[in-house]
PDB file of N, CA and C in Angstrom:
ATOM      1  N   UNK A1339       0.837  -1.187   0.000  1.00  0.00           N
ATOM      2  CA  UNK A1339       0.000   0.000   0.000  1.00  0.00           C
ATOM      3  C   UNK A1339       0.881   1.248   0.000  1.00  0.00           C
ATOM      4  N   UNK A1340       0.383   2.267  -0.601  1.00  0.00           N
ATOM      5  CA  UNK A1340       1.139   3.518  -0.657  1.00  0.00           C
ATOM      6  C   UNK A1340       0.936   4.319   0.622  1.00  0.00           C
ATOM      7  N   UNK A1341       1.797   5.309   0.784  1.00  0.00           N
ATOM      8  CA  UNK A1341       1.691   6.201   1.942  1.00  0.00           C
ATOM      9  C   UNK A1341       0.309   6.850   1.964  1.00  0.00           C
ATOM     10  N   UNK A1342      -0.164   7.327   0.811  1.00  0.00           N
ATOM     11  CA  UNK A1342      -1.473   7.988   0.739  1.00  0.00           C
ATOM     12  C   UNK A1342      -2.607   7.045   1.122  1.00  0.00           C
ATOM     13  N   UNK A1343      -2.546   5.796   0.675  1.00  0.00           N
ATOM     14  CA  UNK A1343      -3.584   4.824   1.027  1.00  0.00           C
ATOM     15  C   UNK A1343      -3.585   4.558   2.538  1.00  0.00           C
ATOM     16  N   UNK A1344      -2.416   4.394   3.103  1.00  0.00           N
ATOM     17  CA  UNK A1344      -2.325   4.155   4.546  1.00  0.00           C
ATOM     18  C   UNK A1344      -2.778   5.376   5.338  1.00  0.00           C
ATOM     19  N   UNK A1345      -2.428   6.552   4.864  1.00  0.00           N
ATOM     20  CA  UNK A1345      -2.839   7.779   5.550  1.00  0.00           C
ATOM     21  C   UNK A1345      -4.354   7.942   5.485  1.00  0.00           C
ATOM     22  N   UNK A1346      -4.946   7.601   4.354  1.00  0.00           N
ATOM     23  CA  UNK A1346      -6.408   7.645   4.220  1.00  0.00           C
ATOM     24  C   UNK A1346      -7.054   6.663   5.188  1.00  0.00           C
ATOM     25  N   UNK A1347      -6.485   5.484   5.308  1.00  0.00           N
ATOM     26  CA  UNK A1347      -6.986   4.471   6.243  1.00  0.00           C
ATOM     27  C   UNK A1347      -6.873   4.972   7.682  1.00  0.00           C
ATOM     28  N   UNK A1348      -5.752   5.585   8.023  1.00  0.00           N
ATOM     29  CA  UNK A1348      -5.549   6.128   9.366  1.00  0.00           C
ATOM     30  C   UNK A1348      -6.604   7.177   9.693  1.00  0.00           C
ATOM     31  N   UNK A1349      -6.858   8.061   8.762  1.00  0.00           N
ATOM     32  CA  UNK A1349      -7.866   9.110   8.968  1.00  0.00           C
ATOM     33  C   UNK A1349      -9.259   8.517   9.134  1.00  0.00           C
ATOM     34  N   UNK A1350      -9.572   7.472   8.368  1.00  0.00           N
ATOM     35  CA  UNK A1350     -10.879   6.818   8.479  1.00  0.00           C
ATOM     36  C   UNK A1350     -11.043   6.167   9.855  1.00  0.00           C
ATOM     37  N   UNK A1351      -9.988   5.538  10.343  1.00  0.00           N
ATOM     38  CA  UNK A1351     -10.039   4.917  11.672  1.00  0.00           C
ATOM     39  C   UNK A1351     -10.233   5.988  12.740  1.00  0.00           C
ATOM     40  N   UNK A1352      -9.505   7.084  12.634  1.00  0.00           N
ATOM     41  CA  UNK A1352      -9.641   8.169  13.610  1.00  0.00           C
ATOM     42  C   UNK A1352     -11.048   8.753  13.600  1.00  0.00           C
ATOM     43  N   UNK A1353     -11.632   8.895  12.426  1.00  0.00           N
ATOM     44  CA  UNK A1353     -13.001   9.407  12.318  1.00  0.00           C
ATOM     45  C   UNK A1353     -13.987   8.445  12.971  1.00  0.00           C
ATOM     46  N   UNK A1354     -13.797   7.145  12.725  1.00  0.00           N
ATOM     47  CA  UNK A1354     -14.671   6.143  13.330  1.00  0.00           C
ATOM     48  C   UNK A1354     -14.516   6.134  14.853  1.00  0.00           C
ATOM     49  N   UNK A1355     -13.297   6.289  15.338  1.00  0.00           N
ATOM     50  CA  UNK A1355     -13.067   6.337  16.779  1.00  0.00           C
ATOM     51  C   UNK A1355     -13.767   7.541  17.402  1.00  0.00           C
ATOM     52  N   UNK A1356     -13.703   8.662  16.724  1.00  0.00           N
ATOM     53  CA  UNK A1356     -14.372   9.872  17.209  1.00  0.00           C
ATOM     54  C   UNK A1356     -15.877   9.643  17.343  1.00  0.00           C
ATOM     55  N   UNK A1357     -16.470   9.033  16.331  1.00  0.00           N
ATOM     56  CA  UNK A1357     -17.912   8.768  16.355  1.00  0.00           C
ATOM     57  C   UNK A1357     -18.273   7.817  17.499  1.00  0.00           C
ATOM     58  N   UNK A1358     -17.450   6.797  17.719  1.00  0.00           N
ATOM     59  CA  UNK A1358     -17.709   5.847  18.804  1.00  0.00           C
ATOM     60  C   UNK A1358     -17.527   6.507  20.175  1.00  0.00           C
ATOM     61  N   UNK A1359     -16.552   7.391  20.303  1.00  0.00           N
ATOM     62  CA  UNK A1359     -16.374   8.108  21.564  1.00  0.00           C
ATOM     63  C   UNK A1359     -17.580   8.985  21.881  1.00  0.00           C
ATOM     64  N   UNK A1360     -18.114   9.644  20.878  1.00  0.00           N
ATOM     65  CA  UNK A1360     -19.313  10.473  21.069  1.00  0.00           C
ATOM     66  C   UNK A1360     -20.486   9.598  21.485  1.00  0.00           C
ATOM     67  N   UNK A1361     -20.682   8.487  20.808  1.00  0.00           N
ATOM     68  CA  UNK A1361     -21.776   7.573  21.139  1.00  0.00           C
ATOM     69  C   UNK A1361     -21.617   7.032  22.564  1.00  0.00           C
ATOM     70  N   UNK A1362     -20.397   6.698  22.945  1.00  0.00           N
ATOM     71  CA  UNK A1362     -20.150   6.184  24.289  1.00  0.00           C
ATOM     72  C   UNK A1362     -20.536   7.224  25.338  1.00  0.00           C
ATOM     73  N   UNK A1363     -20.160   8.459  25.121  1.00  0.00           N
ATOM     74  CA  UNK A1363     -20.508   9.517  26.082  1.00  0.00           C
ATOM     75  C   UNK A1363     -22.016   9.724  26.168  1.00  0.00           C
ATOM     76  N   UNK A1364     -22.706   9.601  25.053  1.00  0.00           N
ATOM     77  CA  UNK A1364     -24.168   9.725  25.063  1.00  0.00           C
ATOM     78  C   UNK A1364     -24.819   8.612  25.873  1.00  0.00           C
ATOM     79  N   UNK A1365     -24.329   7.393  25.672  1.00  0.00           N
ATOM     80  CA  UNK A1365     -24.893   6.251  26.396  1.00  0.00           C
ATOM     81  C   UNK A1365     -24.601   6.370  27.887  1.00  0.00           C
ATOM     82  N   UNK A1366     -23.386   6.759  28.232  1.00  0.00           N
ATOM     83  CA  UNK A1366     -23.032   6.933  29.644  1.00  0.00           C
ATOM     84  C   UNK A1366     -23.918   8.004  30.277  1.00  0.00           C
ATOM     85  N   UNK A1367     -24.126   9.098  29.572  1.00  0.00           N
ATOM     86  CA  UNK A1367     -24.989  10.165  30.080  1.00  0.00           C
ATOM     87  C   UNK A1367     -26.422   9.698  30.271  1.00  0.00           C
ATOM     88  N   UNK A1368     -26.936   8.957  29.303  1.00  0.00           N
ATOM     89  CA  UNK A1368     -28.308   8.457  29.401  1.00  0.00           C
ATOM     90  C   UNK A1368     -28.441   7.461  30.554  1.00  0.00           C
ATOM     91  N   UNK A1369     -27.470   6.585  30.700  1.00  0.00           N
ATOM     92  CA  UNK A1369     -27.519   5.601  31.783  1.00  0.00           C
ATOM     93  C   UNK A1369     -27.423   6.288  33.141  1.00  0.00           C
ATOM     94  N   UNK A1370     -26.573   7.277  33.244  1.00  0.00           N
ATOM     95  CA  UNK A1370     -26.434   8.028  34.488  1.00  0.00           C
ATOM     96  C   UNK A1370     -27.756   8.700  34.853  1.00  0.00           C
ATOM     97  N   UNK A1371     -28.405   9.304  33.881  1.00  0.00           N
ATOM     98  CA  UNK A1371     -29.697   9.955  34.121  1.00  0.00           C
ATOM     99  C   UNK A1371     -30.754   8.930  34.528  1.00  0.00           C
ATOM    100  N   UNK A1372     -30.785   7.797  33.862  1.00  0.00           N
ATOM    101  CA  UNK A1372     -31.743   6.740  34.207  1.00  0.00           C
ATOM    102  C   UNK A1372     -31.514   6.268  35.644  1.00  0.00           C
ATOM    103  N   UNK A1373     -30.261   6.052  36.008  1.00  0.00           N
ATOM    104  CA  UNK A1373     -29.948   5.621  37.370  1.00  0.00           C
ATOM    105  C   UNK A1373     -30.352   6.680  38.392  1.00  0.00           C
ATOM    106  N   UNK A1374     -30.201   7.943  38.040  1.00  0.00           N
ATOM    107  CA  UNK A1374     -30.632   9.019  38.933  1.00  0.00           C
ATOM    108  C   UNK A1374     -32.148   8.949  39.119  1.00  0.00           C
ATOM    109  N   UNK A1375     -32.864   8.803  38.011  1.00  0.00           N
ATOM    110  CA  UNK A1375     -34.328   8.724  38.093  1.00  0.00           C
ATOM    111  C   UNK A1375     -34.768   7.538  38.951  1.00  0.00           C
ATOM    112  N   UNK A1376     -34.077   6.416  38.787  1.00  0.00           N
ATOM    113  CA  UNK A1376     -34.412   5.224  39.570  1.00  0.00           C
ATOM    114  C   UNK A1376     -34.146   5.456  41.057  1.00  0.00           C
ATOM    115  N   UNK A1377     -33.110   6.210  41.380  1.00  0.00           N
ATOM    116  CA  UNK A1377     -32.760   6.451  42.784  1.00  0.00           C
ATOM    117  C   UNK A1377     -33.732   7.410  43.469  1.00  0.00           C
ATOM    118  N   UNK A1378     -34.490   8.164  42.698  1.00  0.00           N
ATOM    119  CA  UNK A1378     -35.408   9.149  43.262  1.00  0.00           C
ATOM    120  C   UNK A1378     -36.758   8.545  43.677  1.00  0.00           C
ATOM    121  N   UNK A1379     -36.939   7.278  43.374  1.00  0.00           N
ATOM    122  CA  UNK A1379     -38.189   6.586  43.719  1.00  0.00           C
ATOM    123  C   UNK A1379     -39.411   7.359  43.206  1.00  0.00           C
ATOM    124  N   UNK A1380     -39.316   7.764  41.963  1.00  0.00           N
ATOM    125  CA  UNK A1380     -40.388   8.511  41.324  1.00  0.00           C
ATOM    126  C   UNK A1380     -41.665   7.671  41.308  1.00  0.00           C
ATOM    127  N   UNK A1381     -42.780   8.226  41.804  1.00  0.00           N
ATOM    128  CA  UNK A1381     -44.037   7.462  41.795  1.00  0.00           C
ATOM    129  C   UNK A1381     -44.435   7.075  40.374  1.00  0.00           C
ATOM    130  N   UNK A1382     -44.868   5.846  40.223  1.00  0.00           N
ATOM    131  CA  UNK A1382     -45.338   5.362  38.934  1.00  0.00           C
ATOM    132  C   UNK A1382     -44.226   4.879  38.013  1.00  0.00           C
ATOM    133  N   UNK A1383     -42.985   4.988  38.436  1.00  0.00           N
ATOM    134  CA  UNK A1383     -41.864   4.554  37.611  1.00  0.00           C
ATOM    135  C   UNK A1383     -41.747   3.029  37.689  1.00  0.00           C
ATOM    136  N   UNK A1384     -41.749   2.395  36.544  1.00  0.00           N
ATOM    137  CA  UNK A1384     -41.633   0.930  36.481  1.00  0.00           C
ATOM    138  C   UNK A1384     -40.152   0.566  36.617  1.00  0.00           C
ATOM    139  N   UNK A1385     -39.759   0.214  37.849  1.00  0.00           N
ATOM    140  CA  UNK A1385     -38.346  -0.035  38.119  1.00  0.00           C
ATOM    141  C   UNK A1385     -37.825  -1.280  37.406  1.00  0.00           C
ATOM    142  N   UNK A1386     -38.679  -2.250  37.206  1.00  0.00           N
ATOM    143  CA  UNK A1386     -38.236  -3.449  36.483  1.00  0.00           C
ATOM    144  C   UNK A1386     -37.889  -3.098  35.036  1.00  0.00           C
ATOM    145  N   UNK A1387     -38.743  -2.309  34.417  1.00  0.00           N
ATOM    146  CA  UNK A1387     -38.494  -1.889  33.038  1.00  0.00           C
ATOM    147  C   UNK A1387     -37.245  -0.998  32.975  1.00  0.00           C
ATOM    148  N   UNK A1388     -37.093  -0.121  33.964  1.00  0.00           N
ATOM    149  CA  UNK A1388     -35.913   0.748  34.007  1.00  0.00           C
ATOM    150  C   UNK A1388     -34.643  -0.074  34.161  1.00  0.00           C
ATOM    151  N   UNK A1389     -34.694  -1.101  35.000  1.00  0.00           N
ATOM    152  CA  UNK A1389     -33.520  -1.932  35.208  1.00  0.00           C
ATOM    153  C   UNK A1389     -33.149  -2.689  33.931  1.00  0.00           C
ATOM    154  N   UNK A1390     -34.153  -3.157  33.204  1.00  0.00           N
ATOM    155  CA  UNK A1390     -33.889  -3.833  31.932  1.00  0.00           C
ATOM    156  C   UNK A1390     -33.235  -2.854  30.947  1.00  0.00           C
ATOM    157  N   UNK A1391     -33.743  -1.635  30.920  1.00  0.00           N
ATOM    158  CA  UNK A1391     -33.174  -0.612  30.037  1.00  0.00           C
ATOM    159  C   UNK A1391     -31.733  -0.299  30.449  1.00  0.00           C
ATOM    160  N   UNK A1392     -31.479  -0.193  31.748  1.00  0.00           N
ATOM    161  CA  UNK A1392     -30.133   0.077  32.250  1.00  0.00           C
ATOM    162  C   UNK A1392     -29.169  -1.037  31.836  1.00  0.00           C
ATOM    163  N   UNK A1393     -29.626  -2.279  31.925  1.00  0.00           N
ATOM    164  CA  UNK A1393     -28.782  -3.407  31.534  1.00  0.00           C
ATOM    165  C   UNK A1393     -28.451  -3.359  30.042  1.00  0.00           C
ATOM    166  N   UNK A1394     -29.438  -2.974  29.225  1.00  0.00           N
ATOM    167  CA  UNK A1394     -29.189  -2.843  27.786  1.00  0.00           C
ATOM    168  C   UNK A1394     -28.171  -1.738  27.514  1.00  0.00           C
ATOM    169  N   UNK A1395     -28.289  -0.651  28.265  1.00  0.00           N
ATOM    170  CA  UNK A1395     -27.341   0.452  28.098  1.00  0.00           C
ATOM    171  C   UNK A1395     -25.930   0.016  28.481  1.00  0.00           C
ATOM    172  N   UNK A1396     -25.798  -0.737  29.566  1.00  0.00           N
ATOM    173  CA  UNK A1396     -24.485  -1.217  29.992  1.00  0.00           C
ATOM    174  C   UNK A1396     -23.876  -2.141  28.933  1.00  0.00           C
ATOM    175  N   UNK A1397     -24.688  -2.994  28.357  1.00  0.00           N
ATOM    176  CA  UNK A1397     -24.206  -3.880  27.301  1.00  0.00           C
ATOM    177  C   UNK A1397     -23.748  -3.072  26.089  1.00  0.00           C
ATOM    178  N   UNK A1398     -24.527  -2.059  25.742  1.00  0.00           N
ATOM    179  CA  UNK A1398     -24.174  -1.189  24.622  1.00  0.00           C
ATOM    180  C   UNK A1398     -22.852  -0.467  24.918  1.00  0.00           C
ATOM    181  N   UNK A1399     -22.685   0.010  26.148  1.00  0.00           N
ATOM    182  CA  UNK A1399     -21.427   0.644  26.567  1.00  0.00           C
ATOM    183  C   UNK A1399     -20.244  -0.304  26.377  1.00  0.00           C
ATOM    184  N   UNK A1400     -20.415  -1.535  26.826  1.00  0.00           N
ATOM    185  CA  UNK A1400     -19.342  -2.524  26.714  1.00  0.00           C
ATOM    186  C   UNK A1400     -18.999  -2.811  25.256  1.00  0.00           C
ATOM    187  N   UNK A1401     -20.019  -2.887  24.415  1.00  0.00           N
ATOM    188  CA  UNK A1401     -19.787  -3.137  22.986  1.00  0.00           C
ATOM    189  C   UNK A1401     -19.027  -1.987  22.334  1.00  0.00           C
ATOM    190  N   UNK A1402     -19.402  -0.766  22.689  1.00  0.00           N
ATOM    191  CA  UNK A1402     -18.713   0.399  22.129  1.00  0.00           C
ATOM    192  C   UNK A1402     -17.262   0.431  22.611  1.00  0.00           C
ATOM    193  N   UNK A1403     -17.059   0.178  23.901  1.00  0.00           N
ATOM    194  CA  UNK A1403     -15.697   0.180  24.458  1.00  0.00           C
ATOM    195  C   UNK A1403     -14.836  -0.884  23.775  1.00  0.00           C
ATOM    196  N   UNK A1404     -15.418  -2.041  23.511  1.00  0.00           N
ATOM    197  CA  UNK A1404     -14.696  -3.110  22.821  1.00  0.00           C
ATOM    198  C   UNK A1404     -14.319  -2.674  21.408  1.00  0.00           C
ATOM    199  N   UNK A1405     -15.251  -2.064  20.723  1.00  0.00           N
ATOM    200  CA  UNK A1405     -14.980  -1.587  19.363  1.00  0.00           C
ATOM    201  C   UNK A1405     -13.875  -0.527  19.371  1.00  0.00           C
ATOM    202  N   UNK A1406     -13.907   0.350  20.379  1.00  0.00           N
ATOM    203  CA  UNK A1406     -12.860   1.369  20.484  1.00  0.00           C
ATOM    204  C   UNK A1406     -11.486   0.739  20.686  1.00  0.00           C
ATOM    205  N   UNK A1407     -11.407  -0.322  21.466  1.00  0.00           N
ATOM    206  CA  UNK A1407     -10.134  -1.009  21.670  1.00  0.00           C
ATOM    207  C   UNK A1407      -9.641  -1.632  20.359  1.00  0.00           C
ATOM    208  N   UNK A1408     -10.559  -2.207  19.597  1.00  0.00           N
ATOM    209  CA  UNK A1408     -10.192  -2.782  18.298  1.00  0.00           C
ATOM    210  C   UNK A1408      -9.677  -1.695  17.358  1.00  0.00           C
ATOM    211  N   UNK A1409     -10.365  -0.572  17.337  1.00  0.00           N
ATOM    212  CA  UNK A1409      -9.952   0.532  16.472  1.00  0.00           C
ATOM    213  C   UNK A1409      -8.600   1.090  16.912  1.00  0.00           C
ATOM    214  N   UNK A1410      -8.375   1.142  18.209  1.00  0.00           N
ATOM    215  CA  UNK A1410      -7.083   1.616  18.712  1.00  0.00           C
ATOM    216  C   UNK A1410      -5.961   0.701  18.206  1.00  0.00           C
ATOM    217  N   UNK A1411      -6.187  -0.592  18.251  1.00  0.00           N
ATOM    218  CA  UNK A1411      -5.202  -1.539  17.724  1.00  0.00           C
ATOM    219  C   UNK A1411      -4.990  -1.354  16.229  1.00  0.00           C
ATOM    220  N   UNK A1412      -6.082  -1.168  15.496  1.00  0.00           N
ATOM    221  CA  UNK A1412      -5.974  -0.957  14.048  1.00  0.00           C
ATOM    222  C   UNK A1412      -5.208   0.323  13.748  1.00  0.00           C
ATOM    223  N   UNK A1413      -5.447   1.353  14.545  1.00  0.00           N
ATOM    224  CA  UNK A1413      -4.755   2.625  14.348  1.00  0.00           C
ATOM    225  C   UNK A1413      -3.253   2.473  14.597  1.00  0.00           C
ATOM    226  N   UNK A1414      -2.888   1.764  15.649  1.00  0.00           N
ATOM    227  CA  UNK A1414      -1.467   1.545  15.931  1.00  0.00           C
ATOM    228  C   UNK A1414      -0.805   0.754  14.809  1.00  0.00           C
ATOM    229  N   UNK A1415      -1.487  -0.269  14.317  1.00  0.00           N
ATOM    230  CA  UNK A1415      -0.913  -1.084  13.244  1.00  0.00           C
ATOM    231  C   UNK A1415      -0.789  -0.279  11.950  1.00  0.00           C
ATOM    232  N   UNK A1416      -1.806   0.494  11.623  1.00  0.00           N
ATOM    233  CA  UNK A1416      -1.764   1.323  10.418  1.00  0.00           C
ATOM    234  C   UNK A1416      -0.652   2.366  10.534  1.00  0.00           C
ATOM    235  N   UNK A1417      -0.511   2.945  11.721  1.00  0.00           N
ATOM    236  CA  UNK A1417       0.555   3.934  11.933  1.00  0.00           C
ATOM    237  C   UNK A1417       1.927   3.295  11.752  1.00  0.00           C
ATOM    238  N   UNK A1418       2.069   2.079  12.244  1.00  0.00           N
ATOM    239  CA  UNK A1418       3.336   1.372  12.079  1.00  0.00           C
ATOM    240  C   UNK A1418       3.674   1.237  10.602  1.00  0.00           C
ATOM    241  N   UNK A1419       2.715   0.744   9.812  1.00  0.00           N
ATOM    242  CA  UNK A1419       2.979   0.524   8.390  1.00  0.00           C
ATOM    243  C   UNK A1419       3.096   1.826   7.622  1.00  0.00           C
ATOM    244  N   UNK A1420       2.399   2.828   8.071  1.00  0.00           N
ATOM    245  CA  UNK A1420       2.494   4.146   7.446  1.00  0.00           C
ATOM    246  C   UNK A1420       3.930   4.653   7.515  1.00  0.00           C
ATOM    247  N   UNK A1421       4.561   4.410   8.641  1.00  0.00           N
ATOM    248  CA  UNK A1421       5.927   4.877   8.827  1.00  0.00           C
ATOM    249  C   UNK A1421       6.965   3.965   8.169  1.00  0.00           C
ATOM    250  N   UNK A1422       6.530   2.836   7.662  1.00  0.00           N
ATOM    251  CA  UNK A1422       7.455   1.941   6.964  1.00  0.00           C
ATOM    252  C   UNK A1422       7.534   2.259   5.475  1.00  0.00           C
ATOM    253  N   UNK A1423       6.611   3.073   4.996  1.00  0.00           N
ATOM    254  CA  UNK A1423       6.613   3.416   3.579  1.00  0.00           C
ATOM    255  C   UNK A1423       7.707   4.448   3.302  1.00  0.00           C
ATOM    256  N   UNK A1424       8.016   4.589   2.044  1.00  0.00           N
ATOM    257  CA  UNK A1424       9.018   5.578   1.657  1.00  0.00           C
ATOM    258  C   UNK A1424       8.576   6.949   2.140  1.00  0.00           C
ATOM    259  N   UNK A1425       9.459   7.646   2.747  1.00  0.00           N
ATOM    260  CA  UNK A1425       9.129   8.961   3.293  1.00  0.00           C
ATOM    261  C   UNK A1425       8.626   8.881   4.713  1.00  0.00           C
ATOM    262  N   UNK A1426       8.448   7.669   5.230  1.00  0.00           N
ATOM    263  CA  UNK A1426       8.014   7.496   6.620  1.00  0.00           C
ATOM    264  C   UNK A1426       9.206   7.639   7.552  1.00  0.00           C
ATOM    265  N   UNK A1427       8.967   7.376   8.809  1.00  0.00           N
ATOM    266  CA  UNK A1427      10.042   7.542   9.784  1.00  0.00           C
ATOM    267  C   UNK A1427      10.905   6.297   9.898  1.00  0.00           C
ATOM    268  N   UNK A1428      11.929   6.414  10.673  1.00  0.00           N
ATOM    269  CA  UNK A1428      12.834   5.306  10.941  1.00  0.00           C
ATOM    270  C   UNK A1428      12.058   4.169  11.603  1.00  0.00           C
ATOM    271  N   UNK A1429      12.284   2.919  11.213  1.00  0.00           N
ATOM    272  CA  UNK A1429      11.544   1.788  11.796  1.00  0.00           C
ATOM    273  C   UNK A1429      11.625   1.706  13.313  1.00  0.00           C
ATOM    274  N   UNK A1430      12.752   2.108  13.903  1.00  0.00           N
ATOM    275  CA  UNK A1430      12.883   2.066  15.363  1.00  0.00           C
ATOM    276  C   UNK A1430      11.912   3.046  16.030  1.00  0.00           C
ATOM    277  N   UNK A1431      11.700   4.201  15.414  1.00  0.00           N
ATOM    278  CA  UNK A1431      10.733   5.165  15.941  1.00  0.00           C
ATOM    279  C   UNK A1431       9.328   4.573  15.900  1.00  0.00           C
ATOM    280  N   UNK A1432       9.007   3.896  14.809  1.00  0.00           N
ATOM    281  CA  UNK A1432       7.685   3.285  14.675  1.00  0.00           C
ATOM    282  C   UNK A1432       7.483   2.205  15.728  1.00  0.00           C
ATOM    283  N   UNK A1433       8.490   1.411  15.988  1.00  0.00           N
ATOM    284  CA  UNK A1433       8.386   0.371  17.000  1.00  0.00           C
ATOM    285  C   UNK A1433       8.184   0.994  18.381  1.00  0.00           C
ATOM    286  N   UNK A1434       8.860   2.092  18.657  1.00  0.00           N
ATOM    287  CA  UNK A1434       8.672   2.787  19.934  1.00  0.00           C
ATOM    288  C   UNK A1434       7.249   3.292  20.086  1.00  0.00           C
ATOM    289  N   UNK A1435       6.604   3.687  18.995  1.00  0.00           N
ATOM    290  CA  UNK A1435       5.223   4.146  19.051  1.00  0.00           C
ATOM    291  C   UNK A1435       4.286   3.020  19.467  1.00  0.00           C
ATOM    292  N   UNK A1436       4.611   1.809  19.092  1.00  0.00           N
ATOM    293  CA  UNK A1436       3.759   0.667  19.444  1.00  0.00           C
ATOM    294  C   UNK A1436       3.746   0.424  20.944  1.00  0.00           C
ATOM    295  N   UNK A1437       4.740   0.911  21.646  1.00  0.00           N
ATOM    296  CA  UNK A1437       4.832   0.692  23.091  1.00  0.00           C
ATOM    297  C   UNK A1437       3.844   1.556  23.876  1.00  0.00           C
ATOM    298  N   UNK A1438       3.333   2.606  23.272  1.00  0.00           N
ATOM    299  CA  UNK A1438       2.395   3.511  23.959  1.00  0.00           C
ATOM    300  C   UNK A1438       1.068   2.874  24.208  1.00  0.00           C
TER     301      UNK A1438
END
């Protein structure tokens, strides 16, 4: 792959990570609000239904976090190969980046 192709791939991964980070924050915010509502013992609130919804939100959070970890790995690997192309950095520098 060329430097431009790898750089395009890197940018696409970063964009996808950004979108997943935004989604994760939205889910965390919604779950936090739901838990607050549940703690207030609001009359007429169906706590069983709320708990089921909270569990779904937690699962969604875990799925997003897992996807973010996968994307982080893909980004590190793409960055490594990006720096191996002509005009990239010294291979030792790229290997040091993998340690982060």
